[in-house]
PDB file of N, CA and C in Angstrom:
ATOM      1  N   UNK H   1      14.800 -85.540   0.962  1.00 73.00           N
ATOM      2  CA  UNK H   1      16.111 -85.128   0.525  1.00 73.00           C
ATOM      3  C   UNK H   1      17.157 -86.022   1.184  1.00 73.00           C
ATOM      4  N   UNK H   2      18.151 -85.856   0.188  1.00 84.00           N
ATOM      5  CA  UNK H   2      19.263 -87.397   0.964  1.00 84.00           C
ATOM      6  C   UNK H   2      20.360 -86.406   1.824  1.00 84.00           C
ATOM      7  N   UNK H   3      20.940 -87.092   2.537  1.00 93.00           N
ATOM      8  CA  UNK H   3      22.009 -86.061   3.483  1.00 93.00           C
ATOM      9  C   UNK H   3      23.763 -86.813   2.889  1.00 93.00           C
ATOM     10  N   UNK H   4      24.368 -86.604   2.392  1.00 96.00           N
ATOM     11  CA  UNK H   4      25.879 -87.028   2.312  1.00 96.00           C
ATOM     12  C   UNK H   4      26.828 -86.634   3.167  1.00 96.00           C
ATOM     13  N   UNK H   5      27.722 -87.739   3.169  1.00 96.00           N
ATOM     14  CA  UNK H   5      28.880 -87.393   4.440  1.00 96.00           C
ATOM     15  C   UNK H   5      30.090 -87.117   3.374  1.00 96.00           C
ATOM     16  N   UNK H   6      31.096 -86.727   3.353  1.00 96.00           N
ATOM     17  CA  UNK H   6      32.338 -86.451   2.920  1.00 96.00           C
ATOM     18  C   UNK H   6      33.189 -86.444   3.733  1.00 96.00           C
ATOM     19  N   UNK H   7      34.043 -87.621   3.641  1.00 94.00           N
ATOM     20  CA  UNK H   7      35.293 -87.639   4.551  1.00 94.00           C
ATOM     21  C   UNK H   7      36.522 -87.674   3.988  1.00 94.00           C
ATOM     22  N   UNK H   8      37.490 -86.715   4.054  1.00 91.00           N
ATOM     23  CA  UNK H   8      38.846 -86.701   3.450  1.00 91.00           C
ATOM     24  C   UNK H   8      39.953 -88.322   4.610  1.00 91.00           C
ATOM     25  N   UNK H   9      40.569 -88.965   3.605  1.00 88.00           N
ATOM     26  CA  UNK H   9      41.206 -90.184   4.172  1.00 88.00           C
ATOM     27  C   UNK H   9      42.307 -90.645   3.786  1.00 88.00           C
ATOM     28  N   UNK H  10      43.062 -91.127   4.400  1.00 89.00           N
ATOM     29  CA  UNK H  10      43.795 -92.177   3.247  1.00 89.00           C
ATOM     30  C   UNK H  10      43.773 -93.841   3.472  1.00 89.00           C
ATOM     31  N   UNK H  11      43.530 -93.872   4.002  1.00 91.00           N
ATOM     32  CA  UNK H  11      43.311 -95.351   4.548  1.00 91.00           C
ATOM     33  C   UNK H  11      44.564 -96.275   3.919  1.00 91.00           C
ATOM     34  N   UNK H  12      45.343 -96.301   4.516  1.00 89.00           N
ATOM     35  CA  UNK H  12      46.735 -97.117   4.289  1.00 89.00           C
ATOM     36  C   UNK H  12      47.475 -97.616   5.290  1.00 89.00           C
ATOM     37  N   UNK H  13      46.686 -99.154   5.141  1.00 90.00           N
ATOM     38  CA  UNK H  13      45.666 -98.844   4.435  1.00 90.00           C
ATOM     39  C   UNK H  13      43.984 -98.850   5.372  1.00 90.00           C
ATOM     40  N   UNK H  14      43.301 -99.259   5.266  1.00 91.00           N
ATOM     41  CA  UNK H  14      41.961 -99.028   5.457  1.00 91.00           C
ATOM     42  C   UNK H  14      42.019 -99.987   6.843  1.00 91.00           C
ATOM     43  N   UNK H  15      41.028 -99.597   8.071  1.00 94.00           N
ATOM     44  CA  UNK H  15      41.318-100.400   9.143  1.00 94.00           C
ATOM     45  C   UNK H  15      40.496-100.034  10.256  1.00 94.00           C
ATOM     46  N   UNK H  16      40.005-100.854  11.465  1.00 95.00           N
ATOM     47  CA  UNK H  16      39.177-100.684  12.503  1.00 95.00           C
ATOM     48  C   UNK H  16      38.798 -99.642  12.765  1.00 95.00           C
ATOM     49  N   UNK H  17      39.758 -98.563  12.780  1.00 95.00           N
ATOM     50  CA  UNK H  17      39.079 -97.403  13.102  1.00 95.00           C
ATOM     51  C   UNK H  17      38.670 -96.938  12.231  1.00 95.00           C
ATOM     52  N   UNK H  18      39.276 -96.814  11.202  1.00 94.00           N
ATOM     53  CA  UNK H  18      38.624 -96.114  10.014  1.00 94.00           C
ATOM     54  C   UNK H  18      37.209 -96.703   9.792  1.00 94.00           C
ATOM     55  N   UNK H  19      36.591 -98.070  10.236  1.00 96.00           N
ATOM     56  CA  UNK H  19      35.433 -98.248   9.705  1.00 96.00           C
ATOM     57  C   UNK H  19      34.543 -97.587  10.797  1.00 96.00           C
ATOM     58  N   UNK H  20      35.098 -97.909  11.970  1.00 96.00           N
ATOM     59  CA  UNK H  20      34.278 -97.037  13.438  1.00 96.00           C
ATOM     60  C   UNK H  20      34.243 -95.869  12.885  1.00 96.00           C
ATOM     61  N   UNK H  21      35.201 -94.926  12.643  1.00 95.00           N
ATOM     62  CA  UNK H  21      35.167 -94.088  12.125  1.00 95.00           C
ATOM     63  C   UNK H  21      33.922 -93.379  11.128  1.00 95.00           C
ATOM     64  N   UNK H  22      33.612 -94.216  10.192  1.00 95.00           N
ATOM     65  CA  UNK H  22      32.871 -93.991   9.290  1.00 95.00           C
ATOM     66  C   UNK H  22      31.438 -94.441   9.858  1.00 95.00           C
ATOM     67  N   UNK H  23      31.001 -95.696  10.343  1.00 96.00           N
ATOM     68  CA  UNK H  23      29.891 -95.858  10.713  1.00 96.00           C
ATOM     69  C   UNK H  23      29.199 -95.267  11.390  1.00 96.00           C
ATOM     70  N   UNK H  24      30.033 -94.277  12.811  1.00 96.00           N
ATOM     71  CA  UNK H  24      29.881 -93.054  13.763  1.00 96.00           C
ATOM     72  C   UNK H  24      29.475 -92.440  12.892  1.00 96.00           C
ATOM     73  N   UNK H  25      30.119 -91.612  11.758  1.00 96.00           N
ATOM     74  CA  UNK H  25      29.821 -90.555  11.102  1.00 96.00           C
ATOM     75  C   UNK H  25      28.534 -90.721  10.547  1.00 96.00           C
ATOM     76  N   UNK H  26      28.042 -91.767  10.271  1.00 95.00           N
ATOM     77  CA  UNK H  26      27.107 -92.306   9.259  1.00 95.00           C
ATOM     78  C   UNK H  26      25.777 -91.786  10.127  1.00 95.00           C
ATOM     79  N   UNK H  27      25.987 -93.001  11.134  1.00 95.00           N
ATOM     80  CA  UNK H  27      24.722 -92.506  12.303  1.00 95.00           C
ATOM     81  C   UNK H  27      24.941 -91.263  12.874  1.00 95.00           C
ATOM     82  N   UNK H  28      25.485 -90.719  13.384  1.00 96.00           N
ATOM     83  CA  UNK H  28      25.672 -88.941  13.695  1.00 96.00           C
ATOM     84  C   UNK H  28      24.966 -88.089  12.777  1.00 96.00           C
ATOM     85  N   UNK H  29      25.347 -88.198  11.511  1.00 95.00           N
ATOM     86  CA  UNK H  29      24.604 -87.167  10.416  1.00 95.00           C
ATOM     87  C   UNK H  29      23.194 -87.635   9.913  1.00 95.00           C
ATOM     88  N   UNK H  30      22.946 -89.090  10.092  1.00 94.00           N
ATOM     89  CA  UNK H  30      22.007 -89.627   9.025  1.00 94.00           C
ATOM     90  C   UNK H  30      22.320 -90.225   7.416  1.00 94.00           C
ATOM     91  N   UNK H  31      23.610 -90.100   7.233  1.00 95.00           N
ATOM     92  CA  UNK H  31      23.726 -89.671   5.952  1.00 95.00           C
ATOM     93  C   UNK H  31      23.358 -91.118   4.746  1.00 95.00           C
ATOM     94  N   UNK H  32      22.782 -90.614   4.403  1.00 94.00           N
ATOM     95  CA  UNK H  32      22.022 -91.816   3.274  1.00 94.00           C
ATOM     96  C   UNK H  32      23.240 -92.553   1.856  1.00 94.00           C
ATOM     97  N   UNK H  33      24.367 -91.311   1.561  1.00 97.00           N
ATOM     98  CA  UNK H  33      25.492 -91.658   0.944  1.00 97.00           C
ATOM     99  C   UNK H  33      26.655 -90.910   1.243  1.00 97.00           C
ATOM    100  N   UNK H  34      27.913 -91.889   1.369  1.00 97.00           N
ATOM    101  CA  UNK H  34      29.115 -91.010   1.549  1.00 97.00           C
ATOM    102  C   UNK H  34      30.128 -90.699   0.566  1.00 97.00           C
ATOM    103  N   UNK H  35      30.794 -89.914   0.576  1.00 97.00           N
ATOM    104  CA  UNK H  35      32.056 -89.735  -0.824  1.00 97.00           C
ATOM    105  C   UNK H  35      33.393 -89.917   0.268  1.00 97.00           C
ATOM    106  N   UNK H  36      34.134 -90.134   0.085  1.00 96.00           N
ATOM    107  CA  UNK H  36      35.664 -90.195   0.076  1.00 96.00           C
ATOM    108  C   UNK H  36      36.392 -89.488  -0.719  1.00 96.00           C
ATOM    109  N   UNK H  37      37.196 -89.182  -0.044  1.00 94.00           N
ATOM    110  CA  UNK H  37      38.388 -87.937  -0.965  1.00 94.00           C
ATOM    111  C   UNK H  37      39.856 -88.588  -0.155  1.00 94.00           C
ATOM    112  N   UNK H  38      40.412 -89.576  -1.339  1.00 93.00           N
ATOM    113  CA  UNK H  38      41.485 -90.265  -0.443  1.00 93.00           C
ATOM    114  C   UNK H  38      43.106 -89.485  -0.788  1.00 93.00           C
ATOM    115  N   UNK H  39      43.584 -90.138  -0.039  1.00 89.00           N
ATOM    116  CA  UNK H  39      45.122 -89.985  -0.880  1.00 89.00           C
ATOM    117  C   UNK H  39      45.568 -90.993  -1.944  1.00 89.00           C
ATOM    118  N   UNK H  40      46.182 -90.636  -2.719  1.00 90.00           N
ATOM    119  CA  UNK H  40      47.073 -91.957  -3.884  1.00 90.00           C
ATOM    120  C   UNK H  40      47.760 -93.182  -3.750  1.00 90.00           C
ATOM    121  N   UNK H  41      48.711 -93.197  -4.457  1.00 90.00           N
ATOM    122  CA  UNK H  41      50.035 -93.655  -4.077  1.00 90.00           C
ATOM    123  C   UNK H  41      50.863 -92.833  -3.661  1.00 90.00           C
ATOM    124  N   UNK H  42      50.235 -92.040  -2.845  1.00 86.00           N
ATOM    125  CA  UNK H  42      51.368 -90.890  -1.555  1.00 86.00           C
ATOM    126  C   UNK H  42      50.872 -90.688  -0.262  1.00 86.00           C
ATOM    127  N   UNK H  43      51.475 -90.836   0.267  1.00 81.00           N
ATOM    128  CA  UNK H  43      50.514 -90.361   2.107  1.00 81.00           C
ATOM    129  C   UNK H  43      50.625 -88.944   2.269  1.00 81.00           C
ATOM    130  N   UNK H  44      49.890 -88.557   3.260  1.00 76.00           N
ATOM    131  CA  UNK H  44      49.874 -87.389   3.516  1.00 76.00           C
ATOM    132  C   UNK H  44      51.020 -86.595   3.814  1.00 76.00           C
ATOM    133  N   UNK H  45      51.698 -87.180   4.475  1.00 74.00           N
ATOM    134  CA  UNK H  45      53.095 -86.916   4.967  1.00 74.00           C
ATOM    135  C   UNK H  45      54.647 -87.454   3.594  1.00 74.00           C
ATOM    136  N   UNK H  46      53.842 -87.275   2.042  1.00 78.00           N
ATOM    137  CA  UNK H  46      54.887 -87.294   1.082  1.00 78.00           C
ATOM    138  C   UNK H  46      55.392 -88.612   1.204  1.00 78.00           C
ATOM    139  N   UNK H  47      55.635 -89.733   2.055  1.00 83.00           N
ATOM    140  CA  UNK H  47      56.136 -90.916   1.773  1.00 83.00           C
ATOM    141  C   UNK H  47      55.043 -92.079   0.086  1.00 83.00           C
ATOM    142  N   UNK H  48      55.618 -92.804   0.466  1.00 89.00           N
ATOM    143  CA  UNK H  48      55.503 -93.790  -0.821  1.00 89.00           C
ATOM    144  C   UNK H  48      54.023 -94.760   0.296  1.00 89.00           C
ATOM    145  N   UNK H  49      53.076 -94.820  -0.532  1.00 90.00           N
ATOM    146  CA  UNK H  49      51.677 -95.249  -0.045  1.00 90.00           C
ATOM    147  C   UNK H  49      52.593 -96.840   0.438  1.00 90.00           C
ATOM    148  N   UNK H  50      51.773 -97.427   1.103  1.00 94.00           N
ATOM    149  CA  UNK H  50      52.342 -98.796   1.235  1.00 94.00           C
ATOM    150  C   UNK H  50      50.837 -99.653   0.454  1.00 94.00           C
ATOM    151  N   UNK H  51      50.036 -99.323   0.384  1.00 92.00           N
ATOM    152  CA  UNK H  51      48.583 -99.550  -0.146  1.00 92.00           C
ATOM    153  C   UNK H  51      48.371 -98.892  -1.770  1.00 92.00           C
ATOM    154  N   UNK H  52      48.485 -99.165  -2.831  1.00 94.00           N
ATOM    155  CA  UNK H  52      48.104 -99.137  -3.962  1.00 94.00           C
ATOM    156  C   UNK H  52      46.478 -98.194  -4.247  1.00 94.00           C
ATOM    157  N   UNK H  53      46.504 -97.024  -4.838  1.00 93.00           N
ATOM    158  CA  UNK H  53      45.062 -96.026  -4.930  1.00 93.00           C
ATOM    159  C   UNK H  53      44.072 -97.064  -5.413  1.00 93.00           C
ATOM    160  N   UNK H  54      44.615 -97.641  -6.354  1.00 96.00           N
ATOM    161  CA  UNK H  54      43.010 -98.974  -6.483  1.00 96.00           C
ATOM    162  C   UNK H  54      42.808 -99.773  -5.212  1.00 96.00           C
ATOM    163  N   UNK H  55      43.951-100.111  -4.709  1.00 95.00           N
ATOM    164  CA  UNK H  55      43.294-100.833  -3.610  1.00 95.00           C
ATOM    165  C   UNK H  55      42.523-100.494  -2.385  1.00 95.00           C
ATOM    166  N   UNK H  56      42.895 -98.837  -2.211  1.00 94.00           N
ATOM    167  CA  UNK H  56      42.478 -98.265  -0.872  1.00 94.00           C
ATOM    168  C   UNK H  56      40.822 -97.932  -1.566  1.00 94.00           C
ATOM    169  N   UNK H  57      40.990 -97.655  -2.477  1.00 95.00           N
ATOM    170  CA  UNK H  57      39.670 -97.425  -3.036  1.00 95.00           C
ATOM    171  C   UNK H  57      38.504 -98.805  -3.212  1.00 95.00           C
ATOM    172  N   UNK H  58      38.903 -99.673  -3.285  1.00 96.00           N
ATOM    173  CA  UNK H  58      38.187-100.875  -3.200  1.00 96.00           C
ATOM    174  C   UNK H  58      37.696-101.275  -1.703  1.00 96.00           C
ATOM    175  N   UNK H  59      38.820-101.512  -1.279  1.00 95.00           N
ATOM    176  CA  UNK H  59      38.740-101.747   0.418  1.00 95.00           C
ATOM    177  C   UNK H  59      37.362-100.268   1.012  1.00 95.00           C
ATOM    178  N   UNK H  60      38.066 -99.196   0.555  1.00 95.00           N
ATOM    179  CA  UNK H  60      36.820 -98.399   0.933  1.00 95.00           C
ATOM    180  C   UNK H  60      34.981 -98.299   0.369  1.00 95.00           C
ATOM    181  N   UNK H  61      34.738 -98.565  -0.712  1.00 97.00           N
ATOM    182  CA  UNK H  61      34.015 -99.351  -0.943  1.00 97.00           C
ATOM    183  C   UNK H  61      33.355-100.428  -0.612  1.00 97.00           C
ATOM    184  N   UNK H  62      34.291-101.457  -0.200  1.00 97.00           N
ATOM    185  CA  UNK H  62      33.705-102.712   0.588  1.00 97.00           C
ATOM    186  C   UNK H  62      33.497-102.249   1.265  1.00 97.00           C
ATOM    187  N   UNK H  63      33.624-101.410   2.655  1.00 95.00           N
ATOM    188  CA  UNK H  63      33.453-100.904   3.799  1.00 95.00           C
ATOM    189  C   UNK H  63      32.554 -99.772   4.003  1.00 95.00           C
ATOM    190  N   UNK H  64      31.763 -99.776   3.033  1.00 95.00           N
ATOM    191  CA  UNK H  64      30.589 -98.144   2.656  1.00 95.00           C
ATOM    192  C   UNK H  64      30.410 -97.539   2.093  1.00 95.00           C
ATOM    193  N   UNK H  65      31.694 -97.009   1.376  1.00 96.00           N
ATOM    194  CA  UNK H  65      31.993 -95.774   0.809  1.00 96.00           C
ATOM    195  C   UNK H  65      31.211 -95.812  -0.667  1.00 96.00           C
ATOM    196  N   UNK H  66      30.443 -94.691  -0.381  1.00 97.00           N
ATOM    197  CA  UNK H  66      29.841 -94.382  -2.334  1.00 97.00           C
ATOM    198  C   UNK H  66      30.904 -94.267  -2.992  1.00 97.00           C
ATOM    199  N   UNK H  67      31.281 -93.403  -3.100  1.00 97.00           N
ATOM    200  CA  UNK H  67      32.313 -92.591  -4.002  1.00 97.00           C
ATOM    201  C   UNK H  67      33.382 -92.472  -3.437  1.00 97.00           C
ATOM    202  N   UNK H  68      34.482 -92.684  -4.077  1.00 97.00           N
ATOM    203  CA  UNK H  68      35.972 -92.610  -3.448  1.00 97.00           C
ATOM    204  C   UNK H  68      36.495 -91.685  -4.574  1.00 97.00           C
ATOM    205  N   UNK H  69      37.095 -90.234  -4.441  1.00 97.00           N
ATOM    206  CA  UNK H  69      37.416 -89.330  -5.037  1.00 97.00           C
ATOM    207  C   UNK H  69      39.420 -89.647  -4.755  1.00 97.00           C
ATOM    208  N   UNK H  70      40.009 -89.601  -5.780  1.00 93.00           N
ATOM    209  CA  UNK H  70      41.064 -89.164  -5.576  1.00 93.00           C
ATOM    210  C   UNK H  70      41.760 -87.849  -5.592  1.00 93.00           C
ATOM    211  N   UNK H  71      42.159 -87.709  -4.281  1.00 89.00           N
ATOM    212  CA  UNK H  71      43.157 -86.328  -3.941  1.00 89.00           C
ATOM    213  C   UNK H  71      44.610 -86.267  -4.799  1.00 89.00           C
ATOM    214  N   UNK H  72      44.053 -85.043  -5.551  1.00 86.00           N
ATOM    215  CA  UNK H  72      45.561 -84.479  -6.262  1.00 86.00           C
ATOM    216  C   UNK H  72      46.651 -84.467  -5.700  1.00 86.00           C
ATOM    217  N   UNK H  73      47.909 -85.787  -5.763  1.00 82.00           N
ATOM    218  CA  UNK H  73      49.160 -85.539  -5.267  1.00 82.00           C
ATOM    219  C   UNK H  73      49.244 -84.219  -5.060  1.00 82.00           C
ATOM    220  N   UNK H  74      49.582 -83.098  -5.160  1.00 79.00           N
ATOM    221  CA  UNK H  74      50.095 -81.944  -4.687  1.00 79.00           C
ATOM    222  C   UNK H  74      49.659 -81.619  -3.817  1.00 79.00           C
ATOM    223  N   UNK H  75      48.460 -82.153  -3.697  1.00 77.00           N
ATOM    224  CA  UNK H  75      47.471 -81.101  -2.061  1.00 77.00           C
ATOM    225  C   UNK H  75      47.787 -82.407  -1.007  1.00 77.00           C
ATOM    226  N   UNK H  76      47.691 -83.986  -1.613  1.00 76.00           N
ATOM    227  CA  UNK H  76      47.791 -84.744  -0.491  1.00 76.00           C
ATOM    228  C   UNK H  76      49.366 -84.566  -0.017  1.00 76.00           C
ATOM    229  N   UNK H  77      50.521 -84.357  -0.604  1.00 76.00           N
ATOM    230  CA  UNK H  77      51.518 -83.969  -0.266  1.00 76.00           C
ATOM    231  C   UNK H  77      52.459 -83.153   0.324  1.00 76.00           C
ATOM    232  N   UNK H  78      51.556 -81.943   0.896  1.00 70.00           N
ATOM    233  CA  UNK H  78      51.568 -80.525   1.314  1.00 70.00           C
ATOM    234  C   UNK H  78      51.466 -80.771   2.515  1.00 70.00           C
ATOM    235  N   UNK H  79      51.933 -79.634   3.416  1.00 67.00           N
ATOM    236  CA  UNK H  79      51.754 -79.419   4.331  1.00 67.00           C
ATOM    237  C   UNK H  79      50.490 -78.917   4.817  1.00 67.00           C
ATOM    238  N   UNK H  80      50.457 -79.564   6.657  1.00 65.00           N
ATOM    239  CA  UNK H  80      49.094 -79.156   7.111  1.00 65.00           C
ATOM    240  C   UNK H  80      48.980 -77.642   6.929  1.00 65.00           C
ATOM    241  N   UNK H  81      49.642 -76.658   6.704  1.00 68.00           N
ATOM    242  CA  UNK H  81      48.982 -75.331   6.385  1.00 68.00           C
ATOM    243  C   UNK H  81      48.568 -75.040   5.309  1.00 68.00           C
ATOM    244  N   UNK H  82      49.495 -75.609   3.897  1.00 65.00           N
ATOM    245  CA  UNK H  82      48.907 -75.587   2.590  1.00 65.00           C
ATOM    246  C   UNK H  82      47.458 -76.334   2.119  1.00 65.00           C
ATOM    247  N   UNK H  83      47.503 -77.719   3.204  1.00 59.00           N
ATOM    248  CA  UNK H  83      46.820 -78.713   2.995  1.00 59.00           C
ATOM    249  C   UNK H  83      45.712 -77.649   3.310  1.00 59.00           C
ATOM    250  N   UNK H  84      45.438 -76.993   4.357  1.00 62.00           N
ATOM    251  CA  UNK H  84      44.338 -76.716   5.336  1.00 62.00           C
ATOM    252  C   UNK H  84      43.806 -74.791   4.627  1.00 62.00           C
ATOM    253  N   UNK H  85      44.897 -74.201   3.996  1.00 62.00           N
ATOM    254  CA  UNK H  85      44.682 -72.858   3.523  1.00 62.00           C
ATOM    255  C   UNK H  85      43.491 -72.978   2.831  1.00 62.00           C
ATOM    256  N   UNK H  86      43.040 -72.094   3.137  1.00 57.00           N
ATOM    257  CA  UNK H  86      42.147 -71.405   1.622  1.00 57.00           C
ATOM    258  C   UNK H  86      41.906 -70.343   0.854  1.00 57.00           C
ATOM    259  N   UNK H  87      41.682 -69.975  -0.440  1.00 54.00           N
ATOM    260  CA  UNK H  87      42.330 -68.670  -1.039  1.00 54.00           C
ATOM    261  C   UNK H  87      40.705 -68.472  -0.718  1.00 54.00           C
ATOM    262  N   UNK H  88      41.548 -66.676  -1.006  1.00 52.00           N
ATOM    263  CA  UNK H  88      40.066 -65.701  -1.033  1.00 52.00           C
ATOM    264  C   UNK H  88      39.439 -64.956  -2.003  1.00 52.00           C
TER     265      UNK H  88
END
């Protein structure tokens, strides 16, 4: 059975730590494939991306990533409590 990592990111754009980042995670879990769940053309904090969603998504790719999922402006734009809530 394969093990996957899922890491929520935005990589803006994409950079040293973020790959430490990911390679740690990689060897820590085992994980045979990873997904990404990035931000857009918005940062987390509602400003204007300085990094283009195709590009952070490419760059992440070159750097490991299976799958790069894009995060729905509204949730990447929210606050850490909205960001972080969950309904019941």
């Amino acid at each position: 059975m394969s093990n996957v990592l899922g890491i929520i990111g935005e990589y803006n754009p994409f950079h040293n730590g973020h790959l430490y980042h990911l390679n740690k995670s990689k060897e820590l879990t085992g994980a045979n494939f990873t997904i990404a769940v990035i931000s857009g053309n918005f940062t987390q904090r509602g400003s204007t991306s300085i990094v283009d969603k195709w590009s952070k998504a490419k760059m992440a790719v070159n750097n490991g990533i299976d799958l790069v999922i894009e995060l729905p402006t509204l949730y990447s734009i929210s606050s850490a409590e909205n960001f972080a809530m969950r309904s019941n």
